[in-house]
Amino acid sequence: MAKVAVTGAKGLIGSAVAAGLVARGHSVLALGRGAGNAVTLDLTERQLPALPPIDALIHCAGVTDEEVKADRDAAMVRAVSGTERLIAAAAAAGARRMVYVSSAHVYGALSGHIDETMPANPLSDYALAHYLAEQIFRRHAAATRILRPCAVFGPLAELQRFRRWSLIPFSFPRAIAESGVIRILGTGRDRRNFVGTDVVAALAVDFIEMQINGVTLLNPVGTADLTVAEFAELCARLGGDLLGRSCRVEIAGKGDTAAPPLEYRSVMGGQRNGRSLETHIVELVRQCSQLGATA
Amino acid sequence: MAKVAVTGAKGLIGSAVAAGLVARGHSVLALGRGAGNAVTLDLTERQLPALPPIDALIHCAGVTDEEVKADRDAAMVRAVSGTERLIAAAAAAGARRMVYVSSAHVYGALSGHIDETMPANPLSDYALAHYLAEQIFRRHAAATRILRPCAVFGPLAELQRFRRWSLIPFSFPRAIAESGVIRILGTGRDRRNFVGTDVVAALAVDFIEMQINGVTLLNPVGTADLTVAEFAELCARLGGDLLGRSCRVEIAGKGDTAAPPLEYRSVMGGQRNGRSLETHIVELVRQCSQLGATA
């Protein structure tokens, strides 16, 4: 049984990781800025507090798209120096196994066949920040698994505190609950692999229990491969059934998508069954509509 | 004949690029912080001045190791936001062809066979900063050549103003001139490809005159492949002959170097003859000893 430090333990992926660790008999040391963490810690500070003894680190608080858009320079600095300080603090506390939750965007444009043998080609600011953090882990050279999920979905404990509504697994169900209409600005033909936080968490916890060393990449691949428009139609259909009203999808973008469709795959064993995308949609539409009703 | 904006035009590589452009009939718009530039411009500033009309940009003022060591966070920010602002200003002024002088360190550890087909693996802060700048050029997607030289040598117009004495092509000849002794802290068995600024400059100017588009990598490969110890011995021998005194090399590091020796190559046409490393050593020892005599 391991003692595992988890950053972002109150967040979307971190909460699933913390639950997954506890379910398998491990103990969790929650690290983060907010109240309710075992150790209060801000990766933008130059000096981090010493951590109590731990066996492993799972870093689920990498940069978010929102953070990058708000202050790109600060996000880059946190990705480099914040990650380095976090790794140093974890290593000093005894952590010998580490997991970093990165992003599929590190591969570059999300089109065509992508597996772990493909070279990285981070182009967006968001992708660059995740790539920087990956490389900081890589040079530390502890036993490390880097996970690069694509479109992550999962249950939200507290809807009101969630800050990442720009992600379509969340914004589309909410749009159905609030207005019955999903508006897509592009053509909606981009394909995404939708993966549950339970799958990402399982692959993170697996690695804590493994013996393999070195820094390795893993694509957590969910069972749902849909275009953005197909996902929207699924939200409209399931949400409409649940709410008993007619819902619809409006697509503003015209023309063909030139890029080949995404085939997001793993050659390293990252395929895993988990909570279904349909369950996620229904639950989230229900939560959002109840919130709207009580607001 | 093209009008070409050159950053770092007073620096080691930039001065060779500017000379190379003029020798081929192009005109140079020197951009930089110091006096003597046609446009005064600081890449750490949020707003750059508008540039007069240009055809191309050659960016020779990427981050230096000294800059990274002085303030790593600031160097990363300049590599991302400074590069983006520079590209935007150059593109707005009409630049359609661009060259970025990066570093072989972007490939990762300088050992084993390295050519342009190898994936990047930037690990040091210095390498990460150059990689960031490369990716900013890559996403701009103009016709761009990225050069990744290894150990660069070349003539210095003003020894007193040179700030990069931590580079061994400069520190070793200076040590011979000043003390007759080169002290190597490691084993000296690391191999380097030594390439002249004239070769780097020729490959940069070539690209301005080409028609090919897209973002492509090129390794500028010099004719001298030496270990650090071999280079030191060469400096001691040539410098000793010139100065008429006995010079020596002291190697502090013990043991075998585990890494396979560097084979720095180009499969994209980056091999080029140029000024010899021997000429560089003799000239620099002469300059340094004259400076010492008059100081």
Coordinates of C-alpha atoms in Angstrom, one line a residue:
Chain A
M1 CA 0.0 0.0 0.0
A2 CA 1.5 3.3 -1.1
K3 CA 1.2 6.8 0.2
V4 CA 0.6 9.0 -2.8
A5 CA 0.7 12.8 -3.2
V6 CA -2.0 14.0 -5.6
T7 CA -2.2 17.5 -7.0
G8 CA -5.5 18.8 -8.2
A9 CA -7.2 16.2 -5.9
K10 CA -10.4 18.3 -5.8
G11 CA -10.4 18.6 -9.6
L12 CA -12.0 16.6 -12.4
I13 CA -9.2 14.1 -12.9
G14 CA -7.5 14.4 -9.5
S15 CA -10.7 13.5 -7.6
A16 CA -11.1 10.3 -9.7
V17 CA -7.4 9.5 -9.0
A18 CA -7.9 10.0 -5.3
A19 CA -11.0 7.8 -5.3
G20 CA -9.1 5.2 -7.3
L21 CA -6.2 5.2 -4.9
V22 CA -8.4 4.8 -1.9
A23 CA -10.5 2.0 -3.6
R24 CA -7.3 0.0 -4.0
G25 CA -6.1 0.5 -0.4
H26 CA -3.6 3.3 -0.9
S27 CA -3.6 6.6 1.0
V28 CA -3.8 10.0 -0.5
L29 CA -1.9 13.2 0.4
A30 CA -3.9 15.9 -1.3
L31 CA -1.7 18.9 -2.4
G32 CA -3.1 22.2 -3.6
R33 CA -3.9 25.8 -3.1
G34 CA -7.4 25.5 -1.7
A35 CA -8.8 24.5 1.7
G36 CA -9.3 20.8 2.2
N37 CA -5.9 19.8 1.0
A38 CA -3.6 18.0 3.4
V39 CA -0.7 20.3 2.3
T40 CA -1.4 23.8 1.1
L41 CA 0.9 24.4 -1.8
D42 CA 1.0 26.8 -4.7
L43 CA 3.2 25.9 -7.7
T44 CA 3.7 29.5 -8.6
E45 CA 5.5 30.2 -5.3
R46 CA 9.3 30.0 -5.3
Q47 CA 9.5 28.0 -2.1
L48 CA 7.2 24.9 -1.5
P49 CA 6.7 23.5 1.9
A50 CA 8.4 20.2 2.8
L51 CA 6.1 17.2 2.3
P52 CA 5.6 14.3 4.7
P53 CA 7.0 11.0 3.6
I54 CA 5.4 9.7 0.4
D55 CA 6.0 6.8 -2.0
A56 CA 4.6 8.4 -5.2
L57 CA 3.3 11.6 -6.9
I58 CA 0.4 11.9 -9.3
H59 CA 0.3 15.4 -10.8
C60 CA -3.2 16.1 -12.0
A61 CA -2.9 19.9 -11.7
G62 CA -1.1 20.7 -15.0
V63 CA -2.0 23.9 -16.8
T64 CA -5.5 24.3 -18.0
D65 CA -6.6 26.0 -21.2
E66 CA -8.3 28.7 -19.1
E67 CA -5.1 29.4 -17.3
V68 CA -3.1 29.6 -20.5
K69 CA -5.6 32.0 -22.0
A70 CA -5.6 34.2 -18.9
D71 CA -1.8 34.6 -18.7
R72 CA 0.2 32.6 -21.2
D73 CA 3.6 33.6 -19.8
A74 CA 2.7 32.7 -16.2
A75 CA 1.4 29.3 -17.4
M76 CA 4.7 28.6 -19.1
V77 CA 6.6 29.6 -16.0
R78 CA 4.5 27.3 -13.8
A79 CA 4.9 24.5 -16.3
V80 CA 8.7 24.7 -16.0
S81 CA 9.6 26.0 -12.6
G82 CA 6.4 24.9 -10.8
T83 CA 6.8 21.4 -12.1
E84 CA 10.4 21.3 -11.2
R85 CA 9.7 22.5 -7.6
L86 CA 6.9 19.9 -7.3
I87 CA 9.1 17.1 -8.4
A88 CA 12.0 18.2 -6.2
A89 CA 9.6 18.4 -3.2
A90 CA 8.1 15.0 -4.0
A91 CA 11.5 13.3 -4.5
A92 CA 12.8 14.8 -1.3
A93 CA 9.8 13.3 0.5
G94 CA 10.7 9.9 -0.9
A95 CA 8.5 9.6 -4.1
R96 CA 10.1 7.1 -6.5
R97 CA 7.1 6.7 -8.9
M98 CA 5.4 9.6 -10.6
V99 CA 2.5 10.1 -13.0
Y100 CA 1.8 13.3 -15.0
V101 CA -1.5 13.9 -16.6
S102 CA -0.7 15.7 -19.8
S103 CA -2.8 16.2 -22.9
A104 CA -3.2 14.6 -26.4
H105 CA -2.7 18.1 -27.8
V106 CA 1.1 17.5 -27.2
Y107 CA 1.0 15.4 -30.4
G108 CA 0.0 18.4 -32.4
A109 CA -3.1 18.6 -34.6
L110 CA -5.7 16.1 -33.4
S111 CA -6.0 14.3 -36.8
G112 CA -4.9 11.2 -38.4
H113 CA -3.4 8.2 -36.6
I114 CA -1.9 9.0 -33.2
D115 CA -0.3 6.5 -30.9
E116 CA 2.6 6.7 -28.4
T117 CA 5.3 6.1 -31.1
M118 CA 4.5 9.4 -32.8
P119 CA 6.8 12.4 -32.2
A120 CA 5.5 15.3 -30.1
N121 CA 4.6 18.4 -32.0
P122 CA 3.1 20.8 -29.5
L123 CA 1.8 23.9 -31.3
S124 CA -0.8 25.7 -29.1
D125 CA 0.3 27.5 -26.0
Y126 CA -1.7 24.9 -24.0
A127 CA 0.2 22.0 -25.7
L128 CA 3.5 23.7 -25.2
A129 CA 2.9 24.2 -21.5
H130 CA 2.1 20.5 -21.1
Y131 CA 5.1 19.5 -23.2
L132 CA 7.3 21.6 -21.0
A133 CA 6.0 19.9 -17.8
E134 CA 6.5 16.5 -19.5
Q135 CA 10.1 17.3 -20.3
I136 CA 10.8 18.4 -16.7
F137 CA 9.5 15.0 -15.6
R138 CA 11.6 13.3 -18.3
R139 CA 14.8 14.9 -17.2
H140 CA 14.2 14.0 -13.6
A141 CA 14.2 10.5 -14.9
A142 CA 12.3 8.8 -12.0
A143 CA 9.9 6.0 -12.9
T144 CA 7.3 8.1 -14.6
R145 CA 4.2 7.5 -16.6
I146 CA 3.0 10.4 -18.8
L147 CA -0.7 10.2 -19.7
R148 CA -2.0 12.1 -22.7
P149 CA -5.8 12.0 -22.6
C150 CA -7.9 13.5 -25.4
A151 CA -11.4 14.7 -24.4
V152 CA -11.9 13.8 -20.7
F153 CA -15.3 13.4 -19.1
G154 CA -16.4 12.4 -15.6
P155 CA -18.7 13.2 -12.7
L156 CA -18.5 16.6 -11.0
A157 CA -18.9 16.6 -7.3
E158 CA -19.6 20.3 -7.2
L159 CA -21.0 21.9 -10.3
Q160 CA -20.8 25.4 -8.9
R161 CA -17.0 25.1 -8.3
F162 CA -16.2 23.7 -11.8
R163 CA -14.3 26.1 -13.9
R164 CA -13.7 24.2 -17.1
W165 CA -16.9 24.7 -19.0
S166 CA -15.1 25.4 -22.2
L167 CA -14.5 21.6 -22.5
I168 CA -17.2 20.1 -24.8
P169 CA -17.9 17.0 -22.6
F170 CA -19.2 19.6 -20.1
S171 CA -20.4 22.6 -22.2
F172 CA -22.6 20.5 -24.5
P173 CA -24.7 18.7 -21.8
R174 CA -25.0 22.0 -20.0
A175 CA -26.2 23.8 -23.1
I176 CA -28.9 21.1 -23.5
A177 CA -30.0 21.5 -19.9
E178 CA -30.1 25.3 -20.1
S179 CA -31.4 26.0 -23.6
G180 CA -32.0 22.8 -25.5
V181 CA -29.7 24.0 -28.2
I182 CA -26.0 23.2 -28.8
R183 CA -24.3 25.8 -31.1
I184 CA -21.1 24.6 -32.9
L185 CA -19.1 27.4 -34.4
G186 CA -16.9 25.2 -36.6
T187 CA -18.0 22.3 -38.9
G188 CA -18.2 19.9 -36.0
R189 CA -16.4 17.3 -38.1
D190 CA -13.3 17.1 -35.9
R191 CA -13.1 13.8 -34.2
R192 CA -12.3 13.3 -30.5
N193 CA -11.6 10.3 -28.3
F194 CA -13.8 10.6 -25.2
V195 CA -12.2 9.0 -22.1
G196 CA -13.6 8.8 -18.6
T197 CA -11.7 10.1 -15.6
D198 CA -12.1 6.6 -14.2
V199 CA -10.0 5.2 -17.0
V200 CA -7.4 7.9 -16.6
A201 CA -7.3 7.3 -12.9
A202 CA -7.0 3.5 -13.3
L203 CA -4.0 3.9 -15.6
A204 CA -2.4 6.3 -13.1
V205 CA -2.9 4.0 -10.1
D206 CA -1.8 1.0 -12.1
F207 CA 1.6 2.6 -12.6
I208 CA 2.0 3.3 -8.9
E209 CA 1.6 -0.5 -8.4
M210 CA 4.0 -1.5 -11.1
Q211 CA 7.8 -2.1 -11.0
I212 CA 8.8 -0.8 -14.4
N213 CA 11.2 2.1 -14.5
G214 CA 12.0 4.9 -16.9
V215 CA 9.8 7.6 -18.4
T216 CA 7.1 6.2 -20.6
L217 CA 4.1 7.6 -22.5
L218 CA 0.6 6.2 -22.4
N219 CA -2.5 7.3 -24.3
P220 CA -5.6 6.6 -22.2
V221 CA -8.0 5.6 -24.9
G222 CA -11.8 5.6 -24.1
T223 CA -14.3 3.5 -26.0
A224 CA -16.1 6.5 -27.5
D225 CA -14.8 7.9 -30.8
L226 CA -17.1 10.6 -32.1
T227 CA -17.0 13.8 -34.1
V228 CA -17.9 16.9 -32.3
A229 CA -21.2 17.0 -34.2
E230 CA -21.9 13.4 -33.3
F231 CA -21.3 14.1 -29.7
A232 CA -23.6 17.1 -29.8
E233 CA -26.3 15.0 -31.4
L234 CA -25.9 12.4 -28.7
C235 CA -26.2 15.0 -26.0
A236 CA -29.3 16.5 -27.7
R237 CA -31.0 13.0 -28.0
L238 CA -30.2 11.7 -24.5
G239 CA -30.8 15.1 -22.9
G240 CA -34.1 15.6 -24.9
D241 CA -35.3 12.1 -23.7
L242 CA -34.4 12.9 -20.1
L243 CA -36.0 16.4 -20.1
G244 CA -38.9 15.4 -22.3
R245 CA -38.4 18.2 -24.8
S246 CA -37.1 18.6 -28.3
C247 CA -33.4 19.6 -28.4
R248 CA -31.3 20.5 -31.4
V249 CA -27.8 21.1 -32.7
E250 CA -26.9 24.1 -34.9
I251 CA -23.7 24.0 -36.9
A252 CA -22.3 27.3 -38.1
G253 CA -19.2 26.2 -39.9
K254 CA -19.4 25.3 -43.6
G255 CA -17.3 23.2 -45.9
D256 CA -15.2 20.1 -45.7
T257 CA -12.6 19.4 -43.0
A258 CA -9.4 18.9 -44.9
A259 CA -7.6 17.1 -42.1
P260 CA -7.8 13.3 -42.0
P261 CA -10.0 12.1 -39.1
L262 CA -8.5 11.4 -35.8
E263 CA -7.6 7.7 -34.9
Y264 CA -6.5 8.1 -31.3
R265 CA -4.9 4.8 -30.3
S266 CA -2.5 3.2 -27.8
V267 CA 0.2 0.6 -28.6
M268 CA 1.2 0.6 -25.0
G269 CA -1.9 -0.9 -23.4
G270 CA -3.9 2.3 -22.8
Q271 CA -7.3 0.9 -23.9
R272 CA -9.7 0.5 -21.0
N273 CA -13.4 0.2 -20.4
G274 CA -15.0 2.6 -17.9
R275 CA -18.0 4.7 -17.2
S276 CA -20.0 5.2 -20.4
L277 CA -20.1 8.5 -22.2
E278 CA -23.9 8.1 -22.3
T279 CA -24.1 7.9 -18.5
H280 CA -22.0 11.0 -18.2
I281 CA -24.2 13.0 -20.5
V282 CA -27.4 11.9 -18.8
E283 CA -26.0 12.6 -15.3
L284 CA -24.6 16.0 -16.2
V285 CA -27.8 17.1 -18.0
R286 CA -29.8 16.1 -14.9
Q287 CA -27.4 17.9 -12.6
C288 CA -27.4 21.1 -14.7
S289 CA -31.2 21.2 -15.1
Q290 CA -31.6 20.7 -11.3
L291 CA -29.2 23.4 -10.7
G292 CA -31.1 25.7 -13.1
A293 CA -34.4 24.8 -11.4
T294 CA -33.1 25.6 -7.9
A295 CA -31.1 28.7 -8.9
Chain B
M1 CA 17.9 40.9 -53.9
A2 CA 16.1 40.7 -50.6
K3 CA 15.8 43.1 -47.6
V4 CA 16.4 40.9 -44.6
A5 CA 15.8 41.7 -40.9
V6 CA 18.5 40.2 -38.7
T7 CA 18.3 40.0 -34.9
G8 CA 21.6 39.7 -33.1
A9 CA 23.3 41.3 -36.0
K10 CA 26.2 42.4 -33.8
G11 CA 26.5 39.0 -32.2
L12 CA 28.6 35.9 -33.0
I13 CA 26.3 34.3 -35.6
G14 CA 24.3 37.4 -36.6
S15 CA 27.4 39.3 -37.6
A16 CA 28.4 36.5 -40.0
V17 CA 24.8 36.3 -41.3
A18 CA 24.8 40.1 -42.0
A19 CA 28.1 39.9 -43.7
G20 CA 26.9 36.9 -45.8
L21 CA 23.8 38.7 -46.8
V22 CA 25.7 41.8 -47.9
A23 CA 28.3 39.6 -49.8
R24 CA 25.4 38.2 -51.9
G25 CA 23.9 41.5 -52.6
H26 CA 21.1 41.6 -50.1
S27 CA 20.4 44.4 -47.7
V28 CA 20.3 44.0 -43.9
L29 CA 17.9 45.6 -41.4
A30 CA 19.6 45.1 -38.0
L31 CA 17.2 44.6 -35.1
G32 CA 18.3 44.7 -31.5
R33 CA 18.5 46.4 -28.2
G34 CA 21.9 48.1 -28.6
A35 CA 23.0 51.1 -30.4
G36 CA 24.0 50.6 -34.0
N37 CA 20.8 48.7 -34.9
A38 CA 18.6 50.1 -37.6
V39 CA 15.5 49.4 -35.5
T40 CA 15.9 49.4 -31.7
L41 CA 13.8 46.5 -30.4
D42 CA 13.7 44.5 -27.2
L43 CA 11.9 41.1 -27.4
T44 CA 11.0 41.3 -23.7
E45 CA 8.9 44.3 -24.3
R46 CA 5.1 43.7 -24.8
Q47 CA 4.9 46.1 -27.8
L48 CA 7.4 46.0 -30.6
P49 CA 7.9 48.9 -33.0
A50 CA 6.5 48.5 -36.5
L51 CA 9.2 47.4 -39.0
P52 CA 9.8 49.0 -42.4
P53 CA 9.0 46.7 -45.4
I54 CA 11.2 43.5 -45.4
D55 CA 11.3 40.2 -47.4
A56 CA 12.7 37.9 -44.8
L57 CA 13.7 37.5 -41.1
I58 CA 16.8 35.7 -39.8
H59 CA 16.5 35.4 -36.0
C60 CA 20.0 34.9 -34.5
A61 CA 19.2 36.3 -31.1
G62 CA 17.6 33.2 -29.5
V63 CA 18.2 32.6 -25.9
T64 CA 21.8 32.1 -24.7
D65 CA 23.0 29.7 -22.0
E66 CA 24.0 32.8 -19.9
E67 CA 20.5 34.2 -20.2
V68 CA 18.9 31.0 -19.1
K69 CA 21.2 30.6 -16.1
A70 CA 20.6 34.2 -15.1
D71 CA 16.8 34.0 -15.2
R72 CA 15.3 30.8 -16.5
D73 CA 11.7 31.9 -16.3
A74 CA 12.4 35.2 -18.1
A75 CA 14.2 33.2 -20.8
M76 CA 11.2 30.9 -21.3
V77 CA 8.9 33.8 -21.6
R78 CA 11.1 35.5 -24.1
A79 CA 11.3 32.3 -26.1
V80 CA 7.5 32.1 -26.4
S81 CA 6.1 35.6 -26.3
G82 CA 9.2 37.4 -27.6
T83 CA 9.5 35.0 -30.6
E84 CA 5.8 35.4 -31.3
R85 CA 6.0 39.2 -31.2
L86 CA 9.0 39.2 -33.5
I87 CA 7.4 36.9 -36.0
A88 CA 4.2 39.0 -36.0
A89 CA 6.2 42.2 -36.5
A90 CA 8.2 40.6 -39.3
A91 CA 5.1 39.1 -41.0
A92 CA 3.3 42.4 -40.8
A93 CA 6.3 44.1 -42.5
G94 CA 6.1 41.6 -45.4
A95 CA 8.5 38.8 -44.3
R96 CA 7.6 35.6 -46.1
R97 CA 10.8 33.6 -45.5
M98 CA 12.3 33.1 -42.0
V99 CA 15.3 31.4 -40.5
Y100 CA 15.7 30.6 -36.8
V101 CA 19.1 29.7 -35.4
S102 CA 18.4 27.1 -32.7
S103 CA 20.7 24.6 -31.1
A104 CA 21.7 20.9 -31.4
H105 CA 20.8 20.6 -27.7
V106 CA 17.2 20.4 -28.8
Y107 CA 17.9 16.8 -29.9
G108 CA 18.6 16.0 -26.2
A109 CA 21.9 14.4 -25.0
L110 CA 24.7 15.1 -27.5
S111 CA 25.6 11.4 -28.0
G112 CA 25.1 8.8 -30.6
H113 CA 23.9 9.4 -34.2
I114 CA 21.9 12.6 -34.6
D115 CA 20.4 13.8 -37.9
E116 CA 17.3 15.8 -38.8
T117 CA 15.0 12.8 -38.7
M118 CA 15.5 12.3 -35.0
P119 CA 12.8 13.4 -32.6
A120 CA 13.4 16.4 -30.5
N121 CA 14.0 15.7 -26.8
P122 CA 15.0 19.0 -25.2
L123 CA 16.0 18.4 -21.6
S124 CA 18.0 21.3 -20.3
D125 CA 16.5 24.7 -19.7
Y126 CA 18.5 26.0 -22.6
A127 CA 17.3 23.3 -25.0
L128 CA 13.7 23.8 -23.8
A129 CA 13.8 27.6 -24.5
H130 CA 15.2 26.9 -28.1
Y131 CA 12.5 24.3 -28.6
L132 CA 9.8 26.7 -27.6
A133 CA 11.0 29.3 -30.1
E134 CA 11.2 26.6 -32.8
Q135 CA 7.6 25.6 -32.2
I136 CA 6.4 29.2 -32.3
F137 CA 8.0 29.5 -35.8
R138 CA 6.5 26.1 -36.7
R139 CA 3.0 27.2 -35.8
H140 CA 3.4 30.4 -37.7
A141 CA 4.0 28.1 -40.7
A142 CA 5.7 30.6 -43.0
A143 CA 8.6 29.2 -45.2
T144 CA 11.0 28.7 -42.3
R145 CA 14.4 26.9 -41.9
I146 CA 15.4 26.0 -38.4
L147 CA 19.2 25.5 -38.0
R148 CA 20.5 23.5 -35.0
P149 CA 24.2 24.0 -34.8
C150 CA 26.4 22.2 -32.3
A151 CA 29.6 24.0 -31.2
V152 CA 29.8 27.3 -33.1
F153 CA 33.1 29.1 -33.6
G154 CA 33.9 32.3 -35.6
P155 CA 35.7 35.6 -35.5
L156 CA 34.9 38.2 -32.9
A157 CA 34.9 41.8 -34.1
E158 CA 35.1 43.1 -30.5
L159 CA 36.6 40.8 -27.9
Q160 CA 35.7 43.1 -25.1
R161 CA 32.0 43.1 -25.8
F162 CA 31.7 39.3 -26.2
R163 CA 29.7 37.8 -23.4
R164 CA 29.7 34.1 -24.2
W165 CA 33.0 32.9 -22.9
S166 CA 31.5 29.8 -21.4
L167 CA 31.4 28.3 -24.9
I168 CA 34.5 26.1 -25.3
P169 CA 35.4 27.3 -28.8
F170 CA 36.2 30.6 -27.1
S171 CA 37.1 29.8 -23.5
F172 CA 39.8 27.2 -24.4
P173 CA 41.8 29.5 -26.8
R174 CA 41.5 32.3 -24.2
A175 CA 42.8 30.0 -21.4
I176 CA 45.8 29.2 -23.6
A177 CA 46.5 32.9 -24.2
E178 CA 46.0 33.9 -20.6
S179 CA 47.6 31.0 -18.7
G180 CA 48.9 28.4 -21.1
V181 CA 46.6 25.8 -19.3
I182 CA 43.2 24.5 -20.2
R183 CA 41.4 22.8 -17.2
I184 CA 38.6 20.4 -18.1
L185 CA 36.3 19.5 -15.2
G186 CA 34.8 16.4 -16.8
T187 CA 36.4 13.6 -18.6
G188 CA 36.7 15.6 -21.9
R189 CA 35.5 12.6 -23.8
D190 CA 32.2 14.2 -25.0
R191 CA 32.4 14.7 -28.7
R192 CA 31.3 17.9 -30.4
N193 CA 30.8 19.0 -34.0
F194 CA 32.5 22.3 -34.5
V195 CA 30.9 24.5 -37.1
G196 CA 32.0 28.0 -38.3
T197 CA 29.6 30.9 -38.2
D198 CA 30.3 31.3 -41.9
V199 CA 28.7 27.9 -42.5
V200 CA 25.7 28.7 -40.4
A201 CA 25.4 32.0 -42.2
A202 CA 25.7 30.5 -45.6
L203 CA 22.9 28.0 -44.8
A204 CA 20.7 30.8 -43.5
V205 CA 21.3 33.0 -46.6
D206 CA 20.7 30.1 -48.9
F207 CA 17.2 29.6 -47.6
I208 CA 16.3 33.3 -48.2
E209 CA 17.2 32.7 -51.8
M210 CA 15.2 29.4 -52.1
Q211 CA 11.6 28.8 -53.2
I212 CA 10.8 25.9 -50.9
N213 CA 8.0 26.4 -48.4
G214 CA 7.1 24.8 -45.1
V215 CA 9.0 24.6 -41.9
T216 CA 12.1 22.4 -42.2
L217 CA 15.0 21.5 -40.0
L218 CA 18.7 21.6 -41.0
N219 CA 21.8 20.6 -39.1
P220 CA 24.7 22.8 -40.1
V221 CA 27.6 20.3 -39.9
G222 CA 31.1 21.5 -39.8
T223 CA 34.1 19.5 -40.9
A224 CA 35.7 19.2 -37.4
D225 CA 34.5 16.4 -35.1
L226 CA 36.5 16.3 -31.9
T227 CA 36.2 15.3 -28.3
V228 CA 36.4 18.2 -25.8
A229 CA 39.9 16.9 -24.8
E230 CA 41.0 16.7 -28.4
F231 CA 39.9 20.2 -29.0
A232 CA 41.7 21.3 -25.9
E233 CA 44.9 19.6 -27.1
L234 CA 44.6 21.3 -30.5
C235 CA 44.3 24.7 -28.8
A236 CA 47.3 23.9 -26.6
R237 CA 49.4 22.8 -29.6
L238 CA 48.5 25.6 -31.9
G239 CA 48.5 28.2 -29.2
G240 CA 51.8 27.0 -27.8
D241 CA 53.4 27.2 -31.3
L242 CA 52.0 30.7 -31.8
L243 CA 53.1 32.0 -28.4
G244 CA 56.4 30.1 -28.3
R245 CA 55.7 28.5 -24.9
S246 CA 54.7 25.2 -23.6
C247 CA 50.9 24.8 -23.0
R248 CA 49.1 21.9 -21.4
V249 CA 45.6 20.4 -20.8
E250 CA 44.5 19.2 -17.3
I251 CA 41.6 16.8 -17.1
A252 CA 39.9 16.5 -13.7
G253 CA 37.2 14.0 -14.6
K254 CA 37.9 10.3 -14.2
G255 CA 36.3 7.1 -15.6
D256 CA 34.7 6.1 -18.8
T257 CA 32.0 8.0 -20.6
A258 CA 29.1 5.6 -20.8
A259 CA 27.3 7.4 -23.6
P260 CA 28.0 6.5 -27.2
P261 CA 30.1 9.1 -29.1
L262 CA 28.3 11.8 -30.9
E263 CA 27.8 11.4 -34.7
Y264 CA 26.4 14.7 -35.7
R265 CA 25.1 14.5 -39.2
S266 CA 22.8 16.0 -41.8
V267 CA 20.5 14.1 -44.2
M268 CA 19.2 17.4 -45.5
G269 CA 22.3 18.9 -47.1
G270 CA 23.7 20.7 -44.1
Q271 CA 27.4 19.7 -44.6
R272 CA 29.5 22.6 -45.8
N273 CA 33.1 23.7 -45.8
G274 CA 34.1 26.9 -44.2
R275 CA 36.7 28.7 -42.2
S276 CA 38.9 26.1 -40.5
L277 CA 38.8 25.4 -36.7
E278 CA 42.6 25.8 -36.7
T279 CA 42.4 29.3 -38.2
H280 CA 39.8 30.2 -35.5
I281 CA 42.0 28.9 -32.7
V282 CA 45.2 30.7 -33.9
E283 CA 43.3 34.0 -34.5
L284 CA 41.6 33.9 -31.2
V285 CA 44.7 33.1 -29.2
R286 CA 46.5 35.9 -31.0
Q287 CA 43.6 38.4 -30.2
C288 CA 43.4 37.3 -26.6
S289 CA 47.2 37.5 -26.0
Q290 CA 47.3 41.0 -27.6
L291 CA 44.4 42.1 -25.5
G292 CA 46.2 40.8 -22.4
A293 CA 49.4 42.6 -23.4
T294 CA 47.7 45.9 -23.9
A295 CA 45.4 45.6 -20.9

